[in-house]
Amino acid sequence: MSEAIFQFNQVNRLVLQNITFTLREEDRLIIFGPSGAGKSTLLHLFNRMDDPDQGEVLFHNKPIEQYDIPQLRRSVGLVLQQPHLFPDTVLDNLKFGPSLFDDWEEARAERLMDYVNLPIDYLNKSVDELSGGEKQRVSLARTLANKPDVLLLDEPTSALDDRNIEAIEEDLIRLIEHNHLTVAMVTHSMDQAKRIGTKGLYIEEGQVIEYGDINQLLENPNTEQLKQFLHKS
């Protein structure tokens, strides 16, 4: 069995109640459920943008609060629904995180641009000149610049049009596979969940209702709650 990267043990936070599950190496976990179920709150517990009121979160079998927060967030990178870029050039955004740790080499910029299918000459562009899809690609590249082991994705394509969604999904899958990343992703699209995920965690009213293989959850749900949710989706 692959290594446990994250373990949540009886975690409570705001709406979340007794959340218990394990995220293993190279899992692609899809977190889904109705609005207000606690999906984003759960995702933020992975890199201490939020902390539990009760219970424990282990990262590589060690309590997460024992990690230095900047180092933790370097290893556990977050891409948000709306890209929050610095008002500088694309290059300035890419090098910001690694430069904090004196770990930037110029050659990495070209590799990152290639990863997210953006032209090299965009490096010197102001982020204000970019389209929504291009900004999200830069946001993804900026997170990857820190060489994370775990990638957190909070509905990263929900603000994009269909053409950009398809292109960024293709980039994501290629990047995840190439870099052997472990992923936890919130999405409202069950089609996207099938395309990207390997595991699924369905939560409702802050509780884990079903957890397991994503295709099994979506095609053969065990609970009435998940059946009703899929029927409405």
PDB file of C-alpha atoms in Angstrom:
ATOM      1  CA  MET A   1       0.000   0.000   0.000  1.00  0.00           C
ATOM      2  CA  SER A   2       1.266   3.487  -0.850  1.00  0.00           C
ATOM      3  CA  GLU A   3       2.446   5.863   1.857  1.00  0.00           C
ATOM      4  CA  ALA A   4      -0.086   7.916   3.829  1.00  0.00           C
ATOM      5  CA  ILE A   5       0.573  11.562   3.016  1.00  0.00           C
ATOM      6  CA  PHE A   6      -2.282  13.095   5.040  1.00  0.00           C
ATOM      7  CA  GLN A   7      -4.401  11.579   7.803  1.00  0.00           C
ATOM      8  CA  PHE A   8      -7.452  13.357   9.192  1.00  0.00           C
ATOM      9  CA  ASN A   9      -8.568  11.942  12.543  1.00  0.00           C
ATOM     10  CA  GLN A  10     -11.916  13.052  14.016  1.00  0.00           C
ATOM     11  CA  VAL A  11     -11.429  16.606  12.770  1.00  0.00           C
ATOM     12  CA  ASN A  12     -14.000  19.283  13.637  1.00  0.00           C
ATOM     13  CA  ARG A  13     -13.898  22.810  12.244  1.00  0.00           C
ATOM     14  CA  LEU A  14     -16.901  25.124  11.793  1.00  0.00           C
ATOM     15  CA  VAL A  15     -19.467  22.995   9.898  1.00  0.00           C
ATOM     16  CA  LEU A  16     -17.080  19.999   9.655  1.00  0.00           C
ATOM     17  CA  GLN A  17     -17.806  17.129  12.060  1.00  0.00           C
ATOM     18  CA  ASN A  18     -15.589  14.121  12.851  1.00  0.00           C
ATOM     19  CA  ILE A  19     -13.810  14.141   9.469  1.00  0.00           C
ATOM     20  CA  THR A  20     -11.691  10.998   9.171  1.00  0.00           C
ATOM     21  CA  PHE A  21      -9.890   9.758   6.052  1.00  0.00           C
ATOM     22  CA  THR A  22      -6.418   9.124   4.619  1.00  0.00           C
ATOM     23  CA  LEU A  23      -4.880  10.686   1.514  1.00  0.00           C
ATOM     24  CA  ARG A  24      -2.186   8.432   0.073  1.00  0.00           C
ATOM     25  CA  GLU A  25       0.749   9.079  -2.212  1.00  0.00           C
ATOM     26  CA  GLU A  26      -0.374   9.982  -5.766  1.00  0.00           C
ATOM     27  CA  ASP A  27      -4.074   9.860  -4.868  1.00  0.00           C
ATOM     28  CA  ARG A  28      -6.188  12.387  -6.759  1.00  0.00           C
ATOM     29  CA  LEU A  29      -8.915  13.082  -4.231  1.00  0.00           C
ATOM     30  CA  ILE A  30     -12.086  14.838  -5.371  1.00  0.00           C
ATOM     31  CA  ILE A  31     -13.940  16.607  -2.542  1.00  0.00           C
ATOM     32  CA  PHE A  32     -17.546  17.231  -3.531  1.00  0.00           C
ATOM     33  CA  GLY A  33     -20.960  17.910  -2.081  1.00  0.00           C
ATOM     34  CA  PRO A  34     -23.699  20.563  -1.812  1.00  0.00           C
ATOM     35  CA  SER A  35     -22.985  24.249  -1.256  1.00  0.00           C
ATOM     36  CA  GLY A  36     -22.176  24.946   2.383  1.00  0.00           C
ATOM     37  CA  ALA A  37     -21.083  21.369   3.074  1.00  0.00           C
ATOM     38  CA  GLY A  38     -17.598  22.498   4.178  1.00  0.00           C
ATOM     39  CA  LYS A  39     -15.564  21.605   1.073  1.00  0.00           C
ATOM     40  CA  SER A  40     -13.332  24.675   0.998  1.00  0.00           C
ATOM     41  CA  THR A  41     -12.933  24.640   4.779  1.00  0.00           C
ATOM     42  CA  LEU A  42     -11.696  21.061   4.514  1.00  0.00           C
ATOM     43  CA  LEU A  43      -9.271  21.936   1.725  1.00  0.00           C
ATOM     44  CA  HIS A  44      -7.824  24.812   3.769  1.00  0.00           C
ATOM     45  CA  LEU A  45      -6.981  22.429   6.619  1.00  0.00           C
ATOM     46  CA  PHE A  46      -4.390  20.731   4.400  1.00  0.00           C
ATOM     47  CA  ASN A  47      -1.997  23.699   4.479  1.00  0.00           C
ATOM     48  CA  ARG A  48      -3.078  25.486   7.662  1.00  0.00           C
ATOM     49  CA  MET A  49      -5.027  28.267   6.049  1.00  0.00           C
ATOM     50  CA  ASP A  50      -7.387  26.981   8.726  1.00  0.00           C
ATOM     51  CA  ASP A  51      -6.815  24.792  11.787  1.00  0.00           C
ATOM     52  CA  PRO A  52      -9.080  22.217  13.479  1.00  0.00           C
ATOM     53  CA  ASP A  53     -11.112  23.023  16.564  1.00  0.00           C
ATOM     54  CA  GLN A  54     -10.820  19.344  17.525  1.00  0.00           C
ATOM     55  CA  GLY A  55      -9.068  16.273  16.179  1.00  0.00           C
ATOM     56  CA  GLU A  56      -5.731  16.036  14.406  1.00  0.00           C
ATOM     57  CA  VAL A  57      -4.265  16.355  10.921  1.00  0.00           C
ATOM     58  CA  LEU A  58      -1.079  14.388  10.239  1.00  0.00           C
ATOM     59  CA  PHE A  59       1.277  15.157   7.354  1.00  0.00           C
ATOM     60  CA  HIS A  60       3.770  12.355   6.700  1.00  0.00           C
ATOM     61  CA  ASN A  61       2.711  10.861  10.069  1.00  0.00           C
ATOM     62  CA  LYS A  62       3.602  14.026  11.999  1.00  0.00           C
ATOM     63  CA  PRO A  63       1.113  16.541  13.470  1.00  0.00           C
ATOM     64  CA  ILE A  64       0.721  19.302  10.927  1.00  0.00           C
ATOM     65  CA  GLU A  65       1.191  22.067  13.503  1.00  0.00           C
ATOM     66  CA  GLN A  66       4.793  20.877  13.997  1.00  0.00           C
ATOM     67  CA  TYR A  67       5.697  22.087  10.508  1.00  0.00           C
ATOM     68  CA  ASP A  68       6.911  25.589   9.756  1.00  0.00           C
ATOM     69  CA  ILE A  69       3.992  27.195   7.881  1.00  0.00           C
ATOM     70  CA  PRO A  70       5.998  28.652   4.954  1.00  0.00           C
ATOM     71  CA  GLN A  71       7.714  25.299   4.418  1.00  0.00           C
ATOM     72  CA  LEU A  72       4.403  23.460   4.696  1.00  0.00           C
ATOM     73  CA  ARG A  73       2.780  25.705   2.096  1.00  0.00           C
ATOM     74  CA  ARG A  74       5.755  25.212  -0.168  1.00  0.00           C
ATOM     75  CA  SER A  75       5.197  21.437  -0.044  1.00  0.00           C
ATOM     76  CA  VAL A  76       1.402  21.716  -0.131  1.00  0.00           C
ATOM     77  CA  GLY A  77       0.552  24.229  -2.861  1.00  0.00           C
ATOM     78  CA  LEU A  78      -2.879  25.807  -3.315  1.00  0.00           C
ATOM     79  CA  VAL A  79      -4.508  27.008  -6.547  1.00  0.00           C
ATOM     80  CA  LEU A  80      -7.672  29.037  -5.954  1.00  0.00           C
ATOM     81  CA  GLN A  81     -10.817  29.501  -8.015  1.00  0.00           C
ATOM     82  CA  GLN A  82      -9.854  33.108  -8.771  1.00  0.00           C
ATOM     83  CA  PRO A  83      -6.131  33.627  -9.468  1.00  0.00           C
ATOM     84  CA  HIS A  84      -4.570  36.084  -7.011  1.00  0.00           C
ATOM     85  CA  LEU A  85      -1.451  37.323  -8.781  1.00  0.00           C
ATOM     86  CA  PHE A  86       0.935  40.087  -7.765  1.00  0.00           C
ATOM     87  CA  PRO A  87       0.638  43.248  -9.914  1.00  0.00           C
ATOM     88  CA  ASP A  88       3.994  42.652 -11.597  1.00  0.00           C
ATOM     89  CA  THR A  89       5.279  40.567 -14.492  1.00  0.00           C
ATOM     90  CA  VAL A  90       4.648  36.871 -14.989  1.00  0.00           C
ATOM     91  CA  LEU A  91       8.307  36.206 -14.129  1.00  0.00           C
ATOM     92  CA  ASP A  92       8.042  38.171 -10.884  1.00  0.00           C
ATOM     93  CA  ASN A  93       5.121  35.983  -9.873  1.00  0.00           C
ATOM     94  CA  LEU A  94       6.894  32.731 -10.747  1.00  0.00           C
ATOM     95  CA  LYS A  95      10.099  33.489  -8.861  1.00  0.00           C
ATOM     96  CA  PHE A  96       8.528  35.018  -5.742  1.00  0.00           C
ATOM     97  CA  GLY A  97       7.993  31.809  -3.730  1.00  0.00           C
ATOM     98  CA  PRO A  98      11.284  30.044  -4.523  1.00  0.00           C
ATOM     99  CA  SER A  99      13.239  33.276  -3.940  1.00  0.00           C
ATOM    100  CA  LEU A 100      12.050  33.301  -0.329  1.00  0.00           C
ATOM    101  CA  PHE A 101      14.025  30.087   0.132  1.00  0.00           C
ATOM    102  CA  ASP A 102      16.940  31.129  -2.104  1.00  0.00           C
ATOM    103  CA  ASP A 103      15.890  28.377  -4.507  1.00  0.00           C
ATOM    104  CA  TRP A 104      15.354  30.028  -7.873  1.00  0.00           C
ATOM    105  CA  GLU A 105      17.236  29.422 -11.088  1.00  0.00           C
ATOM    106  CA  GLU A 106      16.329  31.253 -14.270  1.00  0.00           C
ATOM    107  CA  ALA A 107      16.025  28.050 -16.317  1.00  0.00           C
ATOM    108  CA  ARG A 108      13.012  27.058 -14.222  1.00  0.00           C
ATOM    109  CA  ALA A 109      10.961  29.908 -15.711  1.00  0.00           C
ATOM    110  CA  GLU A 110      11.026  28.419 -19.212  1.00  0.00           C
ATOM    111  CA  ARG A 111      10.160  24.948 -17.894  1.00  0.00           C
ATOM    112  CA  LEU A 112       7.180  26.331 -15.989  1.00  0.00           C
ATOM    113  CA  MET A 113       5.879  28.195 -19.007  1.00  0.00           C
ATOM    114  CA  ASP A 114       6.196  25.035 -21.046  1.00  0.00           C
ATOM    115  CA  TYR A 115       4.325  23.103 -18.340  1.00  0.00           C
ATOM    116  CA  VAL A 116       1.309  25.407 -18.606  1.00  0.00           C
ATOM    117  CA  ASN A 117       1.477  25.989 -22.360  1.00  0.00           C
ATOM    118  CA  LEU A 118       2.271  29.695 -22.319  1.00  0.00           C
ATOM    119  CA  PRO A 119       4.781  31.364 -24.661  1.00  0.00           C
ATOM    120  CA  ILE A 120       8.218  32.174 -23.211  1.00  0.00           C
ATOM    121  CA  ASP A 121       7.853  35.846 -24.185  1.00  0.00           C
ATOM    122  CA  TYR A 122       4.951  36.094 -21.703  1.00  0.00           C
ATOM    123  CA  LEU A 123       7.517  36.064 -18.870  1.00  0.00           C
ATOM    124  CA  ASN A 124       8.006  39.807 -19.188  1.00  0.00           C
ATOM    125  CA  LYS A 125       4.310  40.603 -19.611  1.00  0.00           C
ATOM    126  CA  SER A 126       2.394  42.390 -16.897  1.00  0.00           C
ATOM    127  CA  VAL A 127      -0.246  40.100 -15.406  1.00  0.00           C
ATOM    128  CA  ASP A 128      -2.753  42.890 -16.077  1.00  0.00           C
ATOM    129  CA  GLU A 129      -2.415  42.122 -19.807  1.00  0.00           C
ATOM    130  CA  LEU A 130      -3.446  38.477 -19.433  1.00  0.00           C
ATOM    131  CA  SER A 131      -6.828  36.869 -20.079  1.00  0.00           C
ATOM    132  CA  GLY A 132      -8.654  34.961 -17.336  1.00  0.00           C
ATOM    133  CA  GLY A 133      -7.433  31.619 -18.644  1.00  0.00           C
ATOM    134  CA  GLU A 134      -3.846  32.875 -18.904  1.00  0.00           C
ATOM    135  CA  LYS A 135      -3.956  34.228 -15.349  1.00  0.00           C
ATOM    136  CA  GLN A 136      -5.098  30.834 -14.074  1.00  0.00           C
ATOM    137  CA  ARG A 137      -2.215  29.171 -15.946  1.00  0.00           C
ATOM    138  CA  VAL A 138       0.237  31.593 -14.343  1.00  0.00           C
ATOM    139  CA  SER A 139      -1.349  30.893 -10.949  1.00  0.00           C
ATOM    140  CA  LEU A 140      -0.803  27.177 -11.515  1.00  0.00           C
ATOM    141  CA  ALA A 141       2.788  27.753 -12.700  1.00  0.00           C
ATOM    142  CA  ARG A 142       3.499  29.935  -9.643  1.00  0.00           C
ATOM    143  CA  THR A 143       2.347  27.133  -7.356  1.00  0.00           C
ATOM    144  CA  LEU A 144       4.419  24.577  -9.272  1.00  0.00           C
ATOM    145  CA  ALA A 145       7.485  26.843  -9.012  1.00  0.00           C
ATOM    146  CA  ASN A 146       7.730  25.810  -5.343  1.00  0.00           C
ATOM    147  CA  LYS A 147       8.039  22.114  -6.354  1.00  0.00           C
ATOM    148  CA  PRO A 148       5.104  20.960  -4.198  1.00  0.00           C
ATOM    149  CA  ASP A 149       4.460  17.313  -3.384  1.00  0.00           C
ATOM    150  CA  VAL A 150       0.742  17.941  -2.829  1.00  0.00           C
ATOM    151  CA  LEU A 151      -1.468  20.136  -5.002  1.00  0.00           C
ATOM    152  CA  LEU A 152      -4.667  21.635  -3.571  1.00  0.00           C
ATOM    153  CA  LEU A 153      -7.171  22.802  -6.183  1.00  0.00           C
ATOM    154  CA  ASP A 154     -10.214  24.832  -5.126  1.00  0.00           C
ATOM    155  CA  GLU A 155     -12.513  24.796  -8.184  1.00  0.00           C
ATOM    156  CA  PRO A 156      -9.636  26.049 -10.378  1.00  0.00           C
ATOM    157  CA  THR A 157     -11.646  26.090 -13.617  1.00  0.00           C
ATOM    158  CA  SER A 158     -15.110  27.186 -12.446  1.00  0.00           C
ATOM    159  CA  ALA A 159     -14.616  30.805 -13.565  1.00  0.00           C
ATOM    160  CA  LEU A 160     -13.422  29.827 -17.068  1.00  0.00           C
ATOM    161  CA  ASP A 161     -15.176  29.149 -20.352  1.00  0.00           C
ATOM    162  CA  ASP A 162     -15.436  25.626 -21.790  1.00  0.00           C
ATOM    163  CA  ARG A 163     -12.435  26.019 -24.091  1.00  0.00           C
ATOM    164  CA  ASN A 164     -10.154  27.126 -21.253  1.00  0.00           C
ATOM    165  CA  ILE A 165     -11.551  24.469 -18.915  1.00  0.00           C
ATOM    166  CA  GLU A 166     -10.632  21.699 -21.331  1.00  0.00           C
ATOM    167  CA  ALA A 167      -7.152  23.108 -21.976  1.00  0.00           C
ATOM    168  CA  ILE A 168      -6.309  23.633 -18.303  1.00  0.00           C
ATOM    169  CA  GLU A 169      -7.647  20.186 -17.374  1.00  0.00           C
ATOM    170  CA  GLU A 170      -5.322  18.641 -19.960  1.00  0.00           C
ATOM    171  CA  ASP A 171      -2.394  20.608 -18.531  1.00  0.00           C
ATOM    172  CA  LEU A 172      -3.326  19.602 -14.982  1.00  0.00           C
ATOM    173  CA  ILE A 173      -3.507  15.894 -15.758  1.00  0.00           C
ATOM    174  CA  ARG A 174      -0.193  16.005 -17.609  1.00  0.00           C
ATOM    175  CA  LEU A 175       1.478  17.926 -14.769  1.00  0.00           C
ATOM    176  CA  ILE A 176       0.077  15.648 -12.069  1.00  0.00           C
ATOM    177  CA  GLU A 177       1.260  12.526 -13.862  1.00  0.00           C
ATOM    178  CA  HIS A 178       4.652  13.933 -14.855  1.00  0.00           C
ATOM    179  CA  ASN A 179       5.450  15.186 -11.350  1.00  0.00           C
ATOM    180  CA  HIS A 180       3.781  12.275  -9.476  1.00  0.00           C
ATOM    181  CA  LEU A 181       1.754  14.746  -7.439  1.00  0.00           C
ATOM    182  CA  THR A 182      -0.771  13.922  -4.748  1.00  0.00           C
ATOM    183  CA  VAL A 183      -3.924  15.995  -5.252  1.00  0.00           C
ATOM    184  CA  ALA A 184      -6.936  17.155  -3.255  1.00  0.00           C
ATOM    185  CA  MET A 185      -9.443  19.010  -5.414  1.00  0.00           C
ATOM    186  CA  VAL A 186     -12.812  20.645  -4.817  1.00  0.00           C
ATOM    187  CA  THR A 187     -15.089  20.664  -7.863  1.00  0.00           C
ATOM    188  CA  HIS A 188     -18.793  21.009  -8.562  1.00  0.00           C
ATOM    189  CA  SER A 189     -18.450  19.208 -11.917  1.00  0.00           C
ATOM    190  CA  MET A 190     -18.932  15.460 -11.739  1.00  0.00           C
ATOM    191  CA  ASP A 191     -17.615  15.145 -15.304  1.00  0.00           C
ATOM    192  CA  GLN A 192     -14.425  16.850 -14.191  1.00  0.00           C
ATOM    193  CA  ALA A 193     -14.291  14.592 -11.128  1.00  0.00           C
ATOM    194  CA  LYS A 194     -14.302  11.534 -13.413  1.00  0.00           C
ATOM    195  CA  ARG A 195     -11.643  12.961 -15.708  1.00  0.00           C
ATOM    196  CA  ILE A 196      -9.190  13.998 -13.004  1.00  0.00           C
ATOM    197  CA  GLY A 197      -9.926  12.028  -9.839  1.00  0.00           C
ATOM    198  CA  THR A 198      -9.044   8.564  -8.571  1.00  0.00           C
ATOM    199  CA  LYS A 199     -10.634   8.900  -5.106  1.00  0.00           C
ATOM    200  CA  GLY A 200     -13.768  10.685  -3.977  1.00  0.00           C
ATOM    201  CA  LEU A 201     -14.930  12.193  -0.687  1.00  0.00           C
ATOM    202  CA  TYR A 202     -18.594  13.155  -0.599  1.00  0.00           C
ATOM    203  CA  ILE A 203     -19.527  15.456   2.284  1.00  0.00           C
ATOM    204  CA  GLU A 204     -22.910  16.780   3.286  1.00  0.00           C
ATOM    205  CA  GLU A 205     -23.674  19.085   6.231  1.00  0.00           C
ATOM    206  CA  GLY A 206     -20.041  18.796   7.325  1.00  0.00           C
ATOM    207  CA  GLN A 207     -19.943  15.001   7.501  1.00  0.00           C
ATOM    208  CA  VAL A 208     -18.251  12.383   5.349  1.00  0.00           C
ATOM    209  CA  ILE A 209     -21.071  10.417   3.717  1.00  0.00           C
ATOM    210  CA  GLU A 210     -19.032   8.293   1.300  1.00  0.00           C
ATOM    211  CA  TYR A 211     -15.314   7.875   0.602  1.00  0.00           C
ATOM    212  CA  GLY A 212     -13.612   5.608  -1.922  1.00  0.00           C
ATOM    213  CA  ASP A 213     -12.910   5.039  -5.610  1.00  0.00           C
ATOM    214  CA  ILE A 214     -14.339   8.010  -7.510  1.00  0.00           C
ATOM    215  CA  ASN A 215     -15.906   5.953 -10.283  1.00  0.00           C
ATOM    216  CA  GLN A 216     -17.531   3.626  -7.753  1.00  0.00           C
ATOM    217  CA  LEU A 217     -18.992   6.587  -5.850  1.00  0.00           C
ATOM    218  CA  LEU A 218     -20.377   8.239  -8.968  1.00  0.00           C
ATOM    219  CA  GLU A 219     -21.665   5.122 -10.705  1.00  0.00           C
ATOM    220  CA  ASN A 220     -22.810   3.006  -7.765  1.00  0.00           C
ATOM    221  CA  PRO A 221     -23.414   5.167  -4.663  1.00  0.00           C
ATOM    222  CA  ASN A 222     -24.231   3.367  -1.424  1.00  0.00           C
ATOM    223  CA  THR A 223     -26.198   6.083   0.338  1.00  0.00           C
ATOM    224  CA  GLU A 224     -29.455   7.828  -0.400  1.00  0.00           C
ATOM    225  CA  GLN A 225     -27.760  11.192   0.206  1.00  0.00           C
ATOM    226  CA  LEU A 226     -25.238  10.678  -2.586  1.00  0.00           C
ATOM    227  CA  LYS A 227     -27.875   9.200  -4.903  1.00  0.00           C
ATOM    228  CA  GLN A 228     -30.010  12.304  -4.439  1.00  0.00           C
ATOM    229  CA  PHE A 229     -27.053  14.645  -4.929  1.00  0.00           C
ATOM    230  CA  LEU A 230     -26.042  12.937  -8.198  1.00  0.00           C
ATOM    231  CA  HIS A 231     -29.629  12.975  -9.410  1.00  0.00           C
ATOM    232  CA  LYS A 232     -29.749  16.751  -8.940  1.00  0.00           C
ATOM    233  CA  SER A 233     -26.274  17.401 -10.411  1.00  0.00           C
TER     234      SER A 233
END
